[in-house]
PDB file of C-alpha atoms in Angstrom:
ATOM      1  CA  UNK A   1      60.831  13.845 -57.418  1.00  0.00           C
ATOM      2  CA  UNK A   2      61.820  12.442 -60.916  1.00  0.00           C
ATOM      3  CA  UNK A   3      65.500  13.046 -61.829  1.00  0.00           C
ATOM      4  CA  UNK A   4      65.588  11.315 -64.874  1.00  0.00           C
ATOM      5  CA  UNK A   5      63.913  11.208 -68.108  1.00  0.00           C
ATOM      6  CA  UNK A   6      63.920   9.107 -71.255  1.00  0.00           C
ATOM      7  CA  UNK A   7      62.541  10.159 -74.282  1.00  0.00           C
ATOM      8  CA  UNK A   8      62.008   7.291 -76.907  1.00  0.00           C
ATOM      9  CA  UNK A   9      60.916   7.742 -80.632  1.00  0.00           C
ATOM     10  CA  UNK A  10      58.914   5.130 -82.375  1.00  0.00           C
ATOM     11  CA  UNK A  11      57.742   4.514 -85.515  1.00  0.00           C
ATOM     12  CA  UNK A  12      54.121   3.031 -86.603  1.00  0.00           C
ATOM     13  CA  UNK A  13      54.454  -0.285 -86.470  1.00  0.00           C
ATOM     14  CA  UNK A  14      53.459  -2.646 -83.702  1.00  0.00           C
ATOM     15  CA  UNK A  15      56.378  -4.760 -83.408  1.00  0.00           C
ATOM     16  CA  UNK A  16      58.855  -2.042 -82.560  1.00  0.00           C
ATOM     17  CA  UNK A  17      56.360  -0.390 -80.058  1.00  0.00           C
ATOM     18  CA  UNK A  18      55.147  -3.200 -78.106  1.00  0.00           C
ATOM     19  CA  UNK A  19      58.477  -4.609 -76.742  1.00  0.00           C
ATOM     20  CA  UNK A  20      59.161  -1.047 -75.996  1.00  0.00           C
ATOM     21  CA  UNK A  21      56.022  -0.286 -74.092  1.00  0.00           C
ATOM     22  CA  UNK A  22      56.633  -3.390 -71.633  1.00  0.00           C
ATOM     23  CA  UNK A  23      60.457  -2.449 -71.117  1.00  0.00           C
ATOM     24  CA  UNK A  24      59.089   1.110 -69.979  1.00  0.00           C
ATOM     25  CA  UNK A  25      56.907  -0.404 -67.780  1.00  0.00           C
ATOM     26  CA  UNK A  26      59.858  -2.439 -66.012  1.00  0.00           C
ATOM     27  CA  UNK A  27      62.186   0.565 -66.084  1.00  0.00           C
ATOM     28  CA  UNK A  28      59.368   2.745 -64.600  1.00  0.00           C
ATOM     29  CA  UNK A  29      59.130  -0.328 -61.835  1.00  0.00           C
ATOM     30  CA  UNK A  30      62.535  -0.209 -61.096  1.00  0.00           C
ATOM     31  CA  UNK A  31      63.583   3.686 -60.914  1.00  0.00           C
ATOM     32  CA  UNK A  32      61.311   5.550 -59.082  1.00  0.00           C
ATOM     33  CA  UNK A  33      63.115   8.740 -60.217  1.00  0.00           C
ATOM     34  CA  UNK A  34      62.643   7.995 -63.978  1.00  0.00           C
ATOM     35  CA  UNK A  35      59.688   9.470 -66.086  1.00  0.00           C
ATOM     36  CA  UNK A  36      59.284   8.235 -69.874  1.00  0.00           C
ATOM     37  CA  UNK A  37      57.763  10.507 -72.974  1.00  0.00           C
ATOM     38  CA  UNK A  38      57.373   7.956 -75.834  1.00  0.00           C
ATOM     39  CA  UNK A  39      56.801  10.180 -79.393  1.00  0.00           C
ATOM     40  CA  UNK A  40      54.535   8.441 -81.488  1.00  0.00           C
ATOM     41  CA  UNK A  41      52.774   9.104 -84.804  1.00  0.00           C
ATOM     42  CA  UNK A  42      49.182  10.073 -83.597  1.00  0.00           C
ATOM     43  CA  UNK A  43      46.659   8.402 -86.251  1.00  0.00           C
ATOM     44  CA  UNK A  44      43.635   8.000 -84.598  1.00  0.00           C
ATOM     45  CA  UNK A  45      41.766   8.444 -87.749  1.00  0.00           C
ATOM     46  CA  UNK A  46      43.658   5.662 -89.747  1.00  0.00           C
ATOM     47  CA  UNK A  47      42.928   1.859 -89.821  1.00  0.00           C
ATOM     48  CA  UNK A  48      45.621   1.285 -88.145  1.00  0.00           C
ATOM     49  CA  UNK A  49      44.943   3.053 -84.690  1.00  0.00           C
ATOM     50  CA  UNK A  50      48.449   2.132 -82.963  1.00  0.00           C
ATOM     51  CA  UNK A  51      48.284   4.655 -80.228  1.00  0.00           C
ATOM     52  CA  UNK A  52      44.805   3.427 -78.568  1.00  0.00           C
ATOM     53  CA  UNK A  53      46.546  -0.054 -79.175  1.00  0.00           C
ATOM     54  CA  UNK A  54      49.195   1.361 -77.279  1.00  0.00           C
ATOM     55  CA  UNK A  55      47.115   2.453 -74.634  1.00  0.00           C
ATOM     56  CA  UNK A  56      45.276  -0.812 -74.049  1.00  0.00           C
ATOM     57  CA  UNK A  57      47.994  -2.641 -74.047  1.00  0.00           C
ATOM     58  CA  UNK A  58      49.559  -0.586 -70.980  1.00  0.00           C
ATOM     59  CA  UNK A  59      46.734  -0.877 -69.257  1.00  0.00           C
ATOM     60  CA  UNK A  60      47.634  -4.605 -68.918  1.00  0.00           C
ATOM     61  CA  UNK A  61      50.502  -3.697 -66.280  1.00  0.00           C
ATOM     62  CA  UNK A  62      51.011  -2.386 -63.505  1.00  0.00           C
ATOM     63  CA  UNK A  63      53.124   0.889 -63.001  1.00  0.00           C
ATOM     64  CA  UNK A  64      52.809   5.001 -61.537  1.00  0.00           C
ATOM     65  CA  UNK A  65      51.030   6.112 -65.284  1.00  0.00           C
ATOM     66  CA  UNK A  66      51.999   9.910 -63.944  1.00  0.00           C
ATOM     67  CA  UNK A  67      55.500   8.843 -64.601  1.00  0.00           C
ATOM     68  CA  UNK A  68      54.479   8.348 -68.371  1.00  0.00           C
ATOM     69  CA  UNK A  69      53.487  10.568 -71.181  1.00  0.00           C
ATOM     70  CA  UNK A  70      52.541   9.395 -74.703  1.00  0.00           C
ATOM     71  CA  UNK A  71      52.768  12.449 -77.151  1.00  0.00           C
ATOM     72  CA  UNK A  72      51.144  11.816 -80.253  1.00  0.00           C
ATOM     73  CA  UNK A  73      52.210  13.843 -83.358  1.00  0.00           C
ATOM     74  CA  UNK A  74      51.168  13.930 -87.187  1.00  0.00           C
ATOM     75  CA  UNK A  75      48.168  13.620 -89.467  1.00  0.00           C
ATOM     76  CA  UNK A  76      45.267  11.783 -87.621  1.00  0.00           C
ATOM     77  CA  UNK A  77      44.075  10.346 -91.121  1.00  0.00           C
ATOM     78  CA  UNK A  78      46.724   8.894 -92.734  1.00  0.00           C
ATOM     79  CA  UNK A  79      46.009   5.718 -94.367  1.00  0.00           C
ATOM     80  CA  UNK A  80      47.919   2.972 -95.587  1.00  0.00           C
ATOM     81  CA  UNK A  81      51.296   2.315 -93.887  1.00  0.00           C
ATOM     82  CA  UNK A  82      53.030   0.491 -96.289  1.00  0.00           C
ATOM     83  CA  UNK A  83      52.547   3.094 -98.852  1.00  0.00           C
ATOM     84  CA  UNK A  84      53.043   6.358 -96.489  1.00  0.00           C
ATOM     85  CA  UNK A  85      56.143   4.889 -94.181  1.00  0.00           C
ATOM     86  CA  UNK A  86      57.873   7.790 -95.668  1.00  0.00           C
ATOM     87  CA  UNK A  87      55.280  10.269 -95.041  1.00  0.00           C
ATOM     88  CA  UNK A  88      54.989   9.129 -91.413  1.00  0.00           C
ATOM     89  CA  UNK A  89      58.211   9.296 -91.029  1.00  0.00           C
ATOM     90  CA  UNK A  90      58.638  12.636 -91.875  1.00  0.00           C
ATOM     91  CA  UNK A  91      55.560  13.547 -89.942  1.00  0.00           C
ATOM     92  CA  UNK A  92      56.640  11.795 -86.669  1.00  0.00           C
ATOM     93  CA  UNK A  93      60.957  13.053 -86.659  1.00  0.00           C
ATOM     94  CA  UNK A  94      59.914  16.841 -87.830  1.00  0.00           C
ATOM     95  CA  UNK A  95      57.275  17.011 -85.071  1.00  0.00           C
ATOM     96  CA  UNK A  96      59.756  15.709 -82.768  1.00  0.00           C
ATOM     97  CA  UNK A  97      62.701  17.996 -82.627  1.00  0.00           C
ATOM     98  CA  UNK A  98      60.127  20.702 -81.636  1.00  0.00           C
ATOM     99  CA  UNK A  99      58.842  18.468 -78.904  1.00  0.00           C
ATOM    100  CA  UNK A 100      62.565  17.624 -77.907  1.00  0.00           C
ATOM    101  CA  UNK A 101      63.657  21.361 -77.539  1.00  0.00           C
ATOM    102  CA  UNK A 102      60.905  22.104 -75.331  1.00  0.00           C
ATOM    103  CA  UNK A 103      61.589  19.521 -73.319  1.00  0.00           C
ATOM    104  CA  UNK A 104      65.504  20.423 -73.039  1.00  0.00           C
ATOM    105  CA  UNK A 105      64.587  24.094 -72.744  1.00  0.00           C
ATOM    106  CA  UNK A 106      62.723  23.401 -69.737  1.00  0.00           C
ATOM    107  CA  UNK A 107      59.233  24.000 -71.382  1.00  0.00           C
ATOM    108  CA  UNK A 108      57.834  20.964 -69.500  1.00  0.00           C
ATOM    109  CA  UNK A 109      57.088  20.366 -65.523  1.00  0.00           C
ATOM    110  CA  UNK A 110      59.642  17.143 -66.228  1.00  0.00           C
ATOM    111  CA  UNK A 111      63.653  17.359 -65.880  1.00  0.00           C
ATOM    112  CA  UNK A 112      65.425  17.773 -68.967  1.00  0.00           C
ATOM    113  CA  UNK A 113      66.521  14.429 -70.869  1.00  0.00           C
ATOM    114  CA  UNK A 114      69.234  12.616 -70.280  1.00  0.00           C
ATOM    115  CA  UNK A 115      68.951   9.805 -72.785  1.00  0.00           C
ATOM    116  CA  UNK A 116      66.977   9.308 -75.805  1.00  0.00           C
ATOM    117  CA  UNK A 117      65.700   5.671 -77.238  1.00  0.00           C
ATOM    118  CA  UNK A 118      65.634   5.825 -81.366  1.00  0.00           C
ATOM    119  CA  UNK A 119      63.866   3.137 -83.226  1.00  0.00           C
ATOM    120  CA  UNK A 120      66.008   2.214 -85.985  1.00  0.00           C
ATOM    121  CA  UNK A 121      63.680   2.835 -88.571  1.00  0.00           C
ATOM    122  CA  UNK A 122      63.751   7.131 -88.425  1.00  0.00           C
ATOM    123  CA  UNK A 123      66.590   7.593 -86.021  1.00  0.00           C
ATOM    124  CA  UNK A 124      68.938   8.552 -88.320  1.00  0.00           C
ATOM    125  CA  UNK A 125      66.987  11.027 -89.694  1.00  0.00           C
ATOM    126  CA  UNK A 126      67.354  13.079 -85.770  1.00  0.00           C
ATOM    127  CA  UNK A 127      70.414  11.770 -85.180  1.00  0.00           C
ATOM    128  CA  UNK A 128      72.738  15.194 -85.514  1.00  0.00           C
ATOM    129  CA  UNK A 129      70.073  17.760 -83.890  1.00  0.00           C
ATOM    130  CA  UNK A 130      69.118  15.411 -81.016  1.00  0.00           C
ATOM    131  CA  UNK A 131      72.406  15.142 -79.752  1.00  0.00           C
ATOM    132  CA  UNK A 132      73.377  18.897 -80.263  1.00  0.00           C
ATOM    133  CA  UNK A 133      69.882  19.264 -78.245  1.00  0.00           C
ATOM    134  CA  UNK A 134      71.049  16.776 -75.828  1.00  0.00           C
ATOM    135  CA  UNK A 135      74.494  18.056 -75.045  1.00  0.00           C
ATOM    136  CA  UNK A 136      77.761  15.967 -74.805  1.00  0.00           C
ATOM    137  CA  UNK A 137      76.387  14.605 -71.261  1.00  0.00           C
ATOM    138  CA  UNK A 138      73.317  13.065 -73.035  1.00  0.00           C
ATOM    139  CA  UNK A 139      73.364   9.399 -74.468  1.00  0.00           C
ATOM    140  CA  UNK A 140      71.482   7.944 -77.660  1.00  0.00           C
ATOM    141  CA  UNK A 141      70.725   4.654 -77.616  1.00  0.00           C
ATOM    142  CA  UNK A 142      69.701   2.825 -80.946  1.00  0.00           C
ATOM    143  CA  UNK A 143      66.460   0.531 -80.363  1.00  0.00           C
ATOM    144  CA  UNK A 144      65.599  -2.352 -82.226  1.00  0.00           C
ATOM    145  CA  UNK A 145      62.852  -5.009 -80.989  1.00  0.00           C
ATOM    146  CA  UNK A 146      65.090  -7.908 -82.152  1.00  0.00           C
ATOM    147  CA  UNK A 147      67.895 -10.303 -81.351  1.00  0.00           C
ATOM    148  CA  UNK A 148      71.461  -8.619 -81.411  1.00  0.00           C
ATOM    149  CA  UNK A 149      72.628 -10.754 -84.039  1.00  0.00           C
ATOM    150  CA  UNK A 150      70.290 -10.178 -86.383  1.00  0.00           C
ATOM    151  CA  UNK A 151      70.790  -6.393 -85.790  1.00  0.00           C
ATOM    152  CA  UNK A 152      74.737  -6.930 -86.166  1.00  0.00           C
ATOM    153  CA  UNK A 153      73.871  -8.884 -89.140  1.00  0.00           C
ATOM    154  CA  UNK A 154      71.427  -6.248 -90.885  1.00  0.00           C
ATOM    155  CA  UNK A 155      73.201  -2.922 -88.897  1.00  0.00           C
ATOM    156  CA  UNK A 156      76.619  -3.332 -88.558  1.00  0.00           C
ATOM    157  CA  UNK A 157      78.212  -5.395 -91.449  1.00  0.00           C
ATOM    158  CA  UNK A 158      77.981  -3.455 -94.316  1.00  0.00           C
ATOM    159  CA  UNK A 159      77.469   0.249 -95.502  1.00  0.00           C
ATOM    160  CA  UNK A 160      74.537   0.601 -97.824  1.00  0.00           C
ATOM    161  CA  UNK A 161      75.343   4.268 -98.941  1.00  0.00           C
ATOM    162  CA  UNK A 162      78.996   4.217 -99.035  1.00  0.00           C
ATOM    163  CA  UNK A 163      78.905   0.954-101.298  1.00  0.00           C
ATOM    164  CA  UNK A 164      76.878   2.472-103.715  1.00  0.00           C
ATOM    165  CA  UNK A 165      78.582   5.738-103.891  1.00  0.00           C
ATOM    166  CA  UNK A 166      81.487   4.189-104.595  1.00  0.00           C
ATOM    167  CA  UNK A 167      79.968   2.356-107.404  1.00  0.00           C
ATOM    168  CA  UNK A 168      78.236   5.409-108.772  1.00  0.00           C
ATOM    169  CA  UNK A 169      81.643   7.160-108.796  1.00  0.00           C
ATOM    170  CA  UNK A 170      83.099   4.297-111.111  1.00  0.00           C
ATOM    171  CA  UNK A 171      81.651   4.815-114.665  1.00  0.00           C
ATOM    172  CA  UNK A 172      82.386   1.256-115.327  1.00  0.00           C
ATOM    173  CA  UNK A 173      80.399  -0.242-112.497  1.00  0.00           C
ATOM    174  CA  UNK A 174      77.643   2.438-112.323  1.00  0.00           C
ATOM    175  CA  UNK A 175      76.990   1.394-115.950  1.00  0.00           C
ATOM    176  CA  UNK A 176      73.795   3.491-116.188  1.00  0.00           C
ATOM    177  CA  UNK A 177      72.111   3.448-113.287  1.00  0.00           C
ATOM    178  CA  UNK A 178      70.970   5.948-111.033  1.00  0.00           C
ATOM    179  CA  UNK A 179      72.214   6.078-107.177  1.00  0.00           C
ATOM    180  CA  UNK A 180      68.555   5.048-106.285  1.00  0.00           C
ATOM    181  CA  UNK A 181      68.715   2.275-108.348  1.00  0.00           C
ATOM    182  CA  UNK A 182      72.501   1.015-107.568  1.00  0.00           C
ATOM    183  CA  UNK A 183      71.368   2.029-103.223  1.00  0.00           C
ATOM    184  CA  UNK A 184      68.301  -0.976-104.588  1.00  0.00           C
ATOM    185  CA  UNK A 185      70.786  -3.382-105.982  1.00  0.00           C
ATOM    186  CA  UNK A 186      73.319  -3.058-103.180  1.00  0.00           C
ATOM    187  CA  UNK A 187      70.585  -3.477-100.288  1.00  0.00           C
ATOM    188  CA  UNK A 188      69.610  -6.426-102.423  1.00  0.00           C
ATOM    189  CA  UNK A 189      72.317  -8.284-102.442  1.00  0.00           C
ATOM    190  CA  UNK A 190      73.338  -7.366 -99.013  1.00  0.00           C
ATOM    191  CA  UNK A 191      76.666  -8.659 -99.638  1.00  0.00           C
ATOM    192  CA  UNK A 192      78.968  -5.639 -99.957  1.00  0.00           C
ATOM    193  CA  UNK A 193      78.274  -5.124-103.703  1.00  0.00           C
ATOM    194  CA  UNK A 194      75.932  -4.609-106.139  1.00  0.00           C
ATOM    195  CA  UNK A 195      75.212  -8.119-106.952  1.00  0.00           C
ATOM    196  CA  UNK A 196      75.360 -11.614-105.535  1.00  0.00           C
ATOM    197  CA  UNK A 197      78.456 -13.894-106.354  1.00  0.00           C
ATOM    198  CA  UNK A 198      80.235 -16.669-105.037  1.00  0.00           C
ATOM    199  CA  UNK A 199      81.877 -14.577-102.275  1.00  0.00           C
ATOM    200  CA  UNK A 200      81.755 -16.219 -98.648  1.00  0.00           C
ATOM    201  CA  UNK A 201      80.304 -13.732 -95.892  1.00  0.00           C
ATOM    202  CA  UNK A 202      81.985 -14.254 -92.489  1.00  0.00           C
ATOM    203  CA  UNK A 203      78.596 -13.202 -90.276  1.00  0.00           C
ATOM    204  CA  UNK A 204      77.847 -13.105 -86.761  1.00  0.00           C
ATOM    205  CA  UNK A 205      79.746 -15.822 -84.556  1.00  0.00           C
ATOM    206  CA  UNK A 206      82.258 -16.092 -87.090  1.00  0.00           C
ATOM    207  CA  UNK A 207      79.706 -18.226 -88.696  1.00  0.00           C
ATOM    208  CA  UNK A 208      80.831 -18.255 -92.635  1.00  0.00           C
ATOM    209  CA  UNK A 209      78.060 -18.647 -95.632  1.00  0.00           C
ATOM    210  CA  UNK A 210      77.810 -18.399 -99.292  1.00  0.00           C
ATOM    211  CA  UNK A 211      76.465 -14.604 -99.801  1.00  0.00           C
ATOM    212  CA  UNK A 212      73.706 -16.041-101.895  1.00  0.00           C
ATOM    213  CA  UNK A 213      72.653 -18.338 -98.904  1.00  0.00           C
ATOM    214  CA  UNK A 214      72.124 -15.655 -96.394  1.00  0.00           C
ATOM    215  CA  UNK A 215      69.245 -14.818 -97.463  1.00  0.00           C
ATOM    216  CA  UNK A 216      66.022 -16.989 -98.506  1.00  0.00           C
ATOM    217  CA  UNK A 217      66.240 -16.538-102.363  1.00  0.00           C
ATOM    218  CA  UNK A 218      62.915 -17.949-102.785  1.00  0.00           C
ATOM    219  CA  UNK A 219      61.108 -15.394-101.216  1.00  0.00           C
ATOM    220  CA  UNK A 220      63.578 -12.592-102.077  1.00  0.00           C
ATOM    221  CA  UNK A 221      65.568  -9.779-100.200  1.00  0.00           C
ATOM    222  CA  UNK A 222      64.018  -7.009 -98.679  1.00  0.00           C
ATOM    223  CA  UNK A 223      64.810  -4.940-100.986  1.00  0.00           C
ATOM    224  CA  UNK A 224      61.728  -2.820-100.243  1.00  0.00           C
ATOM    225  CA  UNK A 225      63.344  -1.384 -97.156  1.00  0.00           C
ATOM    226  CA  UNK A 226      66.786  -0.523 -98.506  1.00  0.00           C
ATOM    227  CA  UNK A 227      66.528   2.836 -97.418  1.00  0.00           C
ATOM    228  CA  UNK A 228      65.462   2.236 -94.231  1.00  0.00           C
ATOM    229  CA  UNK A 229      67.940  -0.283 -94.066  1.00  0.00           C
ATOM    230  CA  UNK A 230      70.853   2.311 -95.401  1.00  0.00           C
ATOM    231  CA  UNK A 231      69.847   4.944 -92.788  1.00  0.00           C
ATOM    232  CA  UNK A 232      69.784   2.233 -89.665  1.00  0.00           C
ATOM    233  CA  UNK A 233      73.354   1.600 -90.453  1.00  0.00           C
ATOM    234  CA  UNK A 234      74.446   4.864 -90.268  1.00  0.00           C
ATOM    235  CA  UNK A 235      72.660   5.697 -86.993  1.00  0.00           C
ATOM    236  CA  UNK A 236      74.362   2.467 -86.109  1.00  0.00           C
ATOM    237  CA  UNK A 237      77.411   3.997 -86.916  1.00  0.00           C
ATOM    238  CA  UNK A 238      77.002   7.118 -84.318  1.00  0.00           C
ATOM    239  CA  UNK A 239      74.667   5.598 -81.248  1.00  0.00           C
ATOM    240  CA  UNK A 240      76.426   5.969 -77.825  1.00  0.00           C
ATOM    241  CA  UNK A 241      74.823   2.175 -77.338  1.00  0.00           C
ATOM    242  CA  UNK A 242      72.349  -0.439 -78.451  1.00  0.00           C
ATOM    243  CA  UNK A 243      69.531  -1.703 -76.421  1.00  0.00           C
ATOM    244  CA  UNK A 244      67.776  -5.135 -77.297  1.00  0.00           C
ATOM    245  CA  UNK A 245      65.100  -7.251 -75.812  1.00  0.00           C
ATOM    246  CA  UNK A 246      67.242 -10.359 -75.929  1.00  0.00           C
ATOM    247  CA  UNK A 247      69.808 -12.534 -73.562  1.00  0.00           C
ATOM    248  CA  UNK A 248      71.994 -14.598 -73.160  1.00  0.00           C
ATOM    249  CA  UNK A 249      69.881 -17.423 -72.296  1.00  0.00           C
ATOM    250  CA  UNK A 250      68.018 -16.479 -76.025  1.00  0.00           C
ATOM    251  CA  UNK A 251      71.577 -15.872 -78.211  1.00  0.00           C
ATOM    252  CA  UNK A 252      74.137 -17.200 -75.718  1.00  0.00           C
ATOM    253  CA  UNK A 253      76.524 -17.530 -77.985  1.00  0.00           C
ATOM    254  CA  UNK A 254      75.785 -13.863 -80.375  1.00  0.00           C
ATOM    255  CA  UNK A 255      75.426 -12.276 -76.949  1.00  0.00           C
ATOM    256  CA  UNK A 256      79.297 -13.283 -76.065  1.00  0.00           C
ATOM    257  CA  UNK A 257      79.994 -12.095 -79.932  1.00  0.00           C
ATOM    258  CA  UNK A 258      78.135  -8.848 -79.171  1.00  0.00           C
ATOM    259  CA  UNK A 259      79.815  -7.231 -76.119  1.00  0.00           C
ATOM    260  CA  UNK A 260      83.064  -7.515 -77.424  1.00  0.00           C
ATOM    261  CA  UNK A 261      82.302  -6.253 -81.066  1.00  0.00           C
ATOM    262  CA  UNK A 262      80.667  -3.234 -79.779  1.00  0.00           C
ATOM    263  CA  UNK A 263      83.118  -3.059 -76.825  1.00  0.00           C
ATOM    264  CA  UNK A 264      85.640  -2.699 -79.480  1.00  0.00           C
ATOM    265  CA  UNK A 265      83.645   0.062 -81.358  1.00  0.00           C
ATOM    266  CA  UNK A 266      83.103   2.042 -78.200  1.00  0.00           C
ATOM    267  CA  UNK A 267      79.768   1.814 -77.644  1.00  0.00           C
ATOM    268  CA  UNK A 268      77.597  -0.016 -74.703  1.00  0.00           C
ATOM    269  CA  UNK A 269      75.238  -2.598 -75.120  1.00  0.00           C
ATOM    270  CA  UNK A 270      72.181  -3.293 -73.126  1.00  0.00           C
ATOM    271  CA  UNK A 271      70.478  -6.162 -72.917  1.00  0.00           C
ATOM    272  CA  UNK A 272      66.849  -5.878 -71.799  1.00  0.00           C
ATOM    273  CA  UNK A 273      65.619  -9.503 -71.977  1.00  0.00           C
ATOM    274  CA  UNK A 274      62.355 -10.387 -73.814  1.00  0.00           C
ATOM    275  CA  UNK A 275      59.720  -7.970 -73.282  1.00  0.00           C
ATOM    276  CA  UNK A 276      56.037  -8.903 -73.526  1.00  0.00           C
ATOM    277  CA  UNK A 277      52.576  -9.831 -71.937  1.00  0.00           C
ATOM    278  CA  UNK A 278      52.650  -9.796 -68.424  1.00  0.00           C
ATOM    279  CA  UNK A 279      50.744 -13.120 -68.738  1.00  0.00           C
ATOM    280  CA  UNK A 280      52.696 -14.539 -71.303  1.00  0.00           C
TER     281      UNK A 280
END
């Protein structure tokens, strides 16, 4: 009889499902008491038809599929991901707090869940009323399908919104701008201010860089995904742990870096190792 049960939250886009799809497969190998519900944004009507993608691609492995359920949720039809993320996003975290209080309340033939796996990009937007669904015994683990020091680097460093609050707040510095617009120039930068400078950044591994070198300036900062970026740090902030598909055979040294920064922040770390094609 299963005893335990993950619930995971993903958003649509490949890459962070389909590491994700081939660590449930190993954790549903390993724990014969565990049963997974992965939320997904159903859009079988779009171009980009990520669930039956989904579906093939577990159909590559071998595991007990009546330990799994894949709930999609949203508009079947929505087009264009690049200019709906927002959209899906709301679509795929307001659909899910319903599906996560029927779970908790028993409304399923599952046990309740104990721990819940957020992608970065929309976690922080279920953050508060997942955990008060959860209860203190629950954990929430942050997921990102990445190496842990790039998600130091982009998570963990620096504060987005506080930066540019504190900017907006000083006439002098906000000189104009709107809070959107100073959140853009602070995510582009991604130094701490508002701009770059001659500053040195101390970054993961005690590795130090000109700020202006950290990222390629020829093809630009993200600056496109500030916002996602902003609300990643401060579910980064809150998550009982982390959970990566790397090692220390991939980032010996960042992996050494990692447990003890996060030790010292009170939160666990787990590494999952790389997670792909069974044939790979």
């Amino acid at each position: 009889m299963p005893s335990r049960h993950i619930v995971a939250l993903l958003p649509l886009a490949w890459g962070h499902t389909l590491p994700y799809i081939h660590l449930t497969t190993r954790m549903l190998a390993l724990d014969p008491e565990l049963v997974v519900t992965i939320v997904q944004h159903d859009n079988f009507g779009s171009l980009y038809k990520i669930i039956p993608k989904m579906l093939k691609e577990f159909g590559l492995c071998s595991f007990d599929t009546s330990r799994l359920k894949i709930q999609g949720v949203g508009n079947k039809d929505l087009q264009s991901l690049p200019a709906n993320l927002e959209e899906s996003l709301k679509q795929l975290t307001s659909r899910w707090l319903e599906l996560l209080a029927k779970a908790v309340g028993g409304g399923t033939n599952w046990p309740k869940p104990n721990t819940l796996h957020l992608d970065f990009c929309g976690g922080k937007f279920v953050l508060k009323e997942s955990g008060a669904l959860l209860g203190p015994q629950g954990k929430i683990l942050f997921w990102c399908s990445t190496g842990v020091a790039a998600c130091i680097d982009h998570f963990s460093l620096f504060d987005f919104n506080k930066t540019a609050q504190e900017i907006y707040t000083d006439e002098t510095k906000q000189a104009g701008r709107t809070m959107d617009e100073i959140l853009g120039d602070v995510g582009c930068a991604r130094n701490g201010s508002d701009k770059l400078d001659s500053r040195i950044l101390e970054i993961v591994e005690g590795v130090k860089i000109y700020n202006y070198k950290r990222t390629a300036q020829g093809a630009g900062s993200p600056c496109h995904i500030t916002p996602v970026m902003a609300s990643a740090q401060e579910f980064a902030q809150a998550a009982d742990g982390f959970c990566y598909p790397t090692s220390s055979p991939l980032e010996p040294t960042a992996v050494a870096f990692a447990r003890e920064y996060y030790k010292q922040r009170r939160q666990e770390l787990f590494l999952v190792g790389s997670q792909m094609h069974d044939n790979d």
